[in-house]
């Protein structure tokens, strides 16, 4: 069975964010970019499924600019078979992204489409279920593990206070959270092989963003805190401060 | 402005965050002019939950009651909410940024062909223009945004919108839409509670979080005792290090690849304060850190810190909190 994984290039989670000169996005200088962590889980899940089945193809798709080729190569190095770069504007409007992806995925012979539960930059947590809706496919979000059986996919989703089990008829879209899919490291062989794997570049079906960022700011610095004291003897004073000064007890 | 607040119930009880969403809508309506309605989906007797929504500020409580709506069903809920939004001519639709709300809102947005702002922490209107505040990069920055097109859709981060509003009439209106589960492809097979009834870390108003400094999962009862002493609204959190080690479930992880939380009070115990962890909890009201390393980065964001061995500090803290609560 063929699987498509939607992946995004994002700043490394170690990044110390600074606002760029435009005032609406981060200053990219010195920022290292990576394959978004949840997308790594999704790629891992797809690879395990293909390895288990012994057949099928894992394709990775991204909407981005040329720099996203590097991100696609990292997914290829993990073991994906081919990659597609949809060249176009990446905005905070998840629906615009979902439309560009839907135009590519449309009638593709891929019964399973995987996304990350959220991208580690805009944190919008929406592209997967929007894409599913546009494609007219059922969708389960925040899936921590899943299995295929008889034209359906059974997924466990994380929800507050527990787990829900959904069964979706294929074709379907899932958004993957951490769960069981600890991503593999790309081997040297994988990295070498990735250079020769097909990477197709085409223009994205353009959808303008209707979500406008007016300003981006850093959160106010937290006022420097205070060390109340050392060891258990400091506890009564801490409790007093929490009650009388912070009013939280 | 016509505002709709989509509220949540689980097993026939309203979820606390539902009234936050209604009240946030009512507050905005009182500034912008207009009203907020609540939309409540659930089992045949769900209308019995309407009165707290009226008290929270809802002018009307739209009710869709059906056996098939008793629990969250993504396909059914999305179709019904989209239709209610279209029929009611709402300009702003608010959901809670819970796992249900964050699953439902994008589907509704795609059905209505409008953008969505997920997990907002601010909402305002000036001269008819709606503005939303959204954290990005897991809280390392935040954006002020506007949305083109109507209705505007947003999900509200729990615990952030703590306003107050005048009670509304809370008039119950049954939705006339037919509910037909045969057209819903997804089968909801079961929901399994995690085996405890403490609030989820993302919704708890007090969080007690532990890290690798706890040394062993066997020691978690020390955190659990403190949590219990702090009352029913307190939940448990964890760093990624202990989740990766299998000591705690992923649902408790706080941070960039876990949950972003904004409780009133956050205890970080034996957590060093890596940038990915701070991203998930730095908007907490008051942060308390317990760590034996005075140079641990967690002390840079903590309002109050104790430098010391958590195995000595925790039991004492539980004891003092218990005493305090017994006396008050
Ligand atoms: C892509 C990516 C995503 C990540 N996402 C997350 C995330 O979502 N959430 C997250 O938490 N991390 C995340 N991390 C991991 C993060 O970088 C840290 O590794 C992790 O937060 C460390 O967990 P810790 O503080 O429990 O452990 P440590 O860093 O090992 O800290 C343990 C602390 O306990 C203290 N201690 C030890 N013994 C005692 C004692 N007896 N009494 C008191 N104090 C004691 C030590 O002084 C130390 O400060 C991510 C990393 C990456 C690369
Ligand atoms: N520009 C993009 N290209 C490809 N996939 C994307 C893009 N943006 C988001 N996605 C997918 O949608 C998921 C959720 O992203 P978001 O809704 O932006 O948090 C990501 O983990 C990806 O799987």
CSV table of N, CA and C and ligand atoms in Angstrom, one decimal, chain A residues 12-14 37, chain B residues 210-215 238-242 253-259 269-278 290-293 296-298 308-311, ligand 1:
chain,number,residue,atom,x,y,z
A,12,UNK,N,14.8,24.2,14.4
A,12,UNK,CA,15.2,23.2,15.4
A,12,UNK,C,14.5,23.7,16.7
A,13,UNK,N,14.1,22.7,17.5
A,13,UNK,CA,13.4,23.1,18.8
A,13,UNK,C,14.4,23.8,19.8
A,14,UNK,N,15.7,23.6,19.5
A,14,UNK,CA,16.7,24.3,20.4
A,14,UNK,C,16.7,25.8,20.1
A,37,UNK,N,9.5,17.6,14.3
A,37,UNK,CA,9.5,16.4,15.1
A,37,UNK,C,8.3,15.4,14.9
B,210,UNK,N,7.2,16.4,37.4
B,210,UNK,CA,8.4,15.8,37.8
B,210,UNK,C,9.3,15.5,36.7
B,211,UNK,N,10.6,15.5,36.9
B,211,UNK,CA,11.6,15.2,35.9
B,211,UNK,C,12.5,14.1,36.4
B,212,UNK,N,13.6,14.0,35.6
B,212,UNK,CA,14.6,12.9,35.9
B,212,UNK,C,15.1,12.9,37.3
B,213,UNK,N,15.1,14.1,37.9
B,213,UNK,CA,15.6,14.1,39.3
B,213,UNK,C,14.8,13.2,40.3
B,214,UNK,N,13.6,12.8,39.8
B,214,UNK,CA,12.8,11.9,40.7
B,214,UNK,C,13.5,10.5,40.8
B,215,UNK,N,14.4,10.2,39.9
B,215,UNK,CA,15.2,9.0,40.0
B,215,UNK,C,14.6,7.7,39.5
B,238,UNK,N,5.0,16.0,33.4
B,238,UNK,CA,6.3,15.3,33.4
B,238,UNK,C,7.2,16.0,32.3
B,239,UNK,N,8.5,15.8,32.5
B,239,UNK,CA,9.4,16.2,31.4
B,239,UNK,C,9.5,15.1,30.4
B,240,UNK,N,10.1,15.4,29.3
B,240,UNK,CA,10.2,14.4,28.2
B,240,UNK,C,11.2,13.3,28.6
B,241,UNK,N,12.2,13.7,29.4
B,241,UNK,CA,13.1,12.7,29.8
B,241,UNK,C,12.4,11.5,30.5
B,242,UNK,N,11.5,11.8,31.4
B,242,UNK,CA,10.8,10.7,32.1
B,242,UNK,C,9.8,10.0,31.3
B,253,UNK,N,3.3,14.7,29.2
B,253,UNK,CA,4.5,15.5,28.9
B,253,UNK,C,4.2,17.0,28.6
B,254,UNK,N,4.9,17.8,29.2
B,254,UNK,CA,4.8,19.2,29.1
B,254,UNK,C,6.0,19.7,28.2
B,255,UNK,N,5.7,20.5,27.2
B,255,UNK,CA,6.8,21.1,26.4
B,255,UNK,C,6.5,21.1,25.0
B,256,UNK,N,7.6,21.3,24.2
B,256,UNK,CA,7.5,21.5,22.8
B,256,UNK,C,6.9,20.3,22.1
B,257,UNK,N,7.3,19.1,22.5
B,257,UNK,CA,6.7,17.9,21.9
B,257,UNK,C,5.7,17.3,22.8
B,258,UNK,N,5.2,18.1,23.7
B,258,UNK,CA,4.1,17.6,24.6
B,258,UNK,C,3.0,18.6,24.7
B,259,UNK,N,2.5,18.9,25.8
B,259,UNK,CA,1.4,19.8,25.9
B,259,UNK,C,1.9,21.2,26.4
B,269,UNK,N,9.6,19.9,39.6
B,269,UNK,CA,10.4,19.2,40.6
B,269,UNK,C,11.4,18.2,40.0
B,270,UNK,N,12.7,18.5,40.2
B,270,UNK,CA,13.7,17.6,39.6
B,270,UNK,C,13.7,17.8,38.1
B,271,UNK,N,13.4,19.0,37.6
B,271,UNK,CA,13.3,19.3,36.1
B,271,UNK,C,14.4,20.4,35.9
B,272,UNK,N,15.3,20.1,34.9
B,272,UNK,CA,16.4,21.1,34.8
B,272,UNK,C,15.9,22.4,34.1
B,273,UNK,N,14.9,22.3,33.3
B,273,UNK,CA,14.4,23.5,32.6
B,273,UNK,C,15.0,23.7,31.2
B,274,UNK,N,15.1,22.6,30.4
B,274,UNK,CA,15.6,22.7,29.1
B,274,UNK,C,14.6,23.6,28.3
B,275,UNK,N,15.2,24.2,27.2
B,275,UNK,CA,14.4,25.2,26.4
B,275,UNK,C,13.1,24.6,25.9
B,276,UNK,N,13.1,23.3,25.6
B,276,UNK,CA,11.8,22.7,25.1
B,276,UNK,C,10.8,22.5,26.2
B,277,UNK,N,11.3,22.3,27.4
B,277,UNK,CA,10.3,22.2,28.5
B,277,UNK,C,9.8,23.6,28.9
B,278,UNK,N,10.6,24.6,29.0
B,278,UNK,CA,10.2,25.9,29.3
B,278,UNK,C,9.1,26.4,28.3
B,290,UNK,N,11.9,23.1,42.4
B,290,UNK,CA,12.7,22.5,43.4
B,290,UNK,C,13.8,21.7,42.7
B,291,UNK,N,15.0,22.1,43.0
B,291,UNK,CA,16.2,21.4,42.3
B,291,UNK,C,17.4,21.6,43.1
B,292,UNK,N,18.2,20.5,43.1
B,292,UNK,CA,19.4,20.6,44.0
B,292,UNK,C,20.6,21.4,43.3
B,293,UNK,N,20.4,21.7,42.0
B,293,UNK,CA,21.5,22.4,41.3
B,293,UNK,C,21.1,23.9,41.3
B,296,UNK,N,20.5,25.4,37.8
B,296,UNK,CA,19.6,24.8,36.8
B,296,UNK,C,18.8,26.0,36.2
B,297,UNK,N,18.7,25.9,34.8
B,297,UNK,CA,18.0,27.0,34.1
B,297,UNK,C,16.5,27.2,34.6
B,298,UNK,N,15.9,26.2,35.2
B,298,UNK,CA,14.5,26.4,35.6
B,298,UNK,C,14.4,27.5,36.6
B,308,UNK,N,17.6,22.3,46.8
B,308,UNK,CA,17.7,21.2,47.8
B,308,UNK,C,17.3,19.9,47.2
B,309,UNK,N,17.4,18.9,48.1
B,309,UNK,CA,17.1,17.5,47.7
B,309,UNK,C,15.6,17.4,47.7
B,310,UNK,N,15.0,17.0,46.5
B,310,UNK,CA,13.6,16.9,46.4
B,310,UNK,C,13.0,15.9,47.3
B,311,UNK,N,13.8,14.9,47.7
B,311,UNK,CA,13.3,13.8,48.5
B,311,UNK,C,13.1,14.3,50.0
C,1,LIG,C1,13.1,17.8,19.5
C,1,LIG,C2,13.1,17.8,20.9
C,1,LIG,C3,11.9,18.0,21.6
C,1,LIG,C4,11.8,18.0,23.0
C,1,LIG,N1,10.6,18.2,23.6
C,1,LIG,C5,10.6,18.3,25.0
C,1,LIG,C6,9.4,18.5,25.7
C,1,LIG,O1,8.3,18.6,25.1
C,1,LIG,N2,9.4,18.5,27.0
C,1,LIG,C7,10.5,18.3,27.7
C,1,LIG,O2,10.4,18.3,29.0
C,1,LIG,N3,11.7,18.1,27.1
C,1,LIG,C8,11.7,18.1,25.8
C,1,LIG,N4,12.9,17.8,25.2
C,1,LIG,C9,14.1,17.3,26.0
C,1,LIG,C10,14.8,18.4,26.7
C,1,LIG,O3,15.8,18.9,25.8
C,1,LIG,C11,15.5,17.8,28.0
C,1,LIG,O4,16.3,16.7,27.6
C,1,LIG,C12,14.5,17.3,29.0
C,1,LIG,O5,13.5,18.3,29.3
C,1,LIG,C13,15.2,17.0,30.3
C,1,LIG,O6,14.3,16.5,31.3
C,1,LIG,P1,14.6,16.6,32.9
C,1,LIG,O7,14.6,18.1,33.2
C,1,LIG,O8,13.6,15.8,33.5
C,1,LIG,O9,16.0,15.9,33.0
C,1,LIG,P2,17.5,16.5,33.3
C,1,LIG,O10,17.8,17.5,32.4
C,1,LIG,O11,18.3,15.3,33.5
C,1,LIG,O12,17.3,17.2,34.7
C,1,LIG,C14,17.1,16.6,36.0
C,1,LIG,C15,17.2,17.7,37.0
C,1,LIG,O13,16.9,17.1,38.3
C,1,LIG,C16,17.8,17.6,39.2
C,1,LIG,N5,17.9,16.7,40.4
C,1,LIG,C17,18.5,15.5,40.3
C,1,LIG,N6,18.4,14.9,41.5
C,1,LIG,C18,17.7,15.7,42.3
C,1,LIG,C19,17.3,15.7,43.7
C,1,LIG,N7,17.6,14.6,44.4
C,1,LIG,N8,16.7,16.7,44.2
C,1,LIG,C20,16.4,17.8,43.4
C,1,LIG,N9,16.8,17.9,42.1
C,1,LIG,C21,17.4,16.9,41.6
C,1,LIG,C22,19.1,17.9,38.5
C,1,LIG,O14,19.8,18.9,39.2
C,1,LIG,C23,18.6,18.3,37.1
C,1,LIG,O15,18.5,19.7,37.0
C,1,LIG,C24,13.0,17.8,23.7
C,1,LIG,C25,14.2,17.6,23.1
C,1,LIG,C26,14.3,17.6,21.7
C,1,LIG,C27,15.6,17.5,21.0
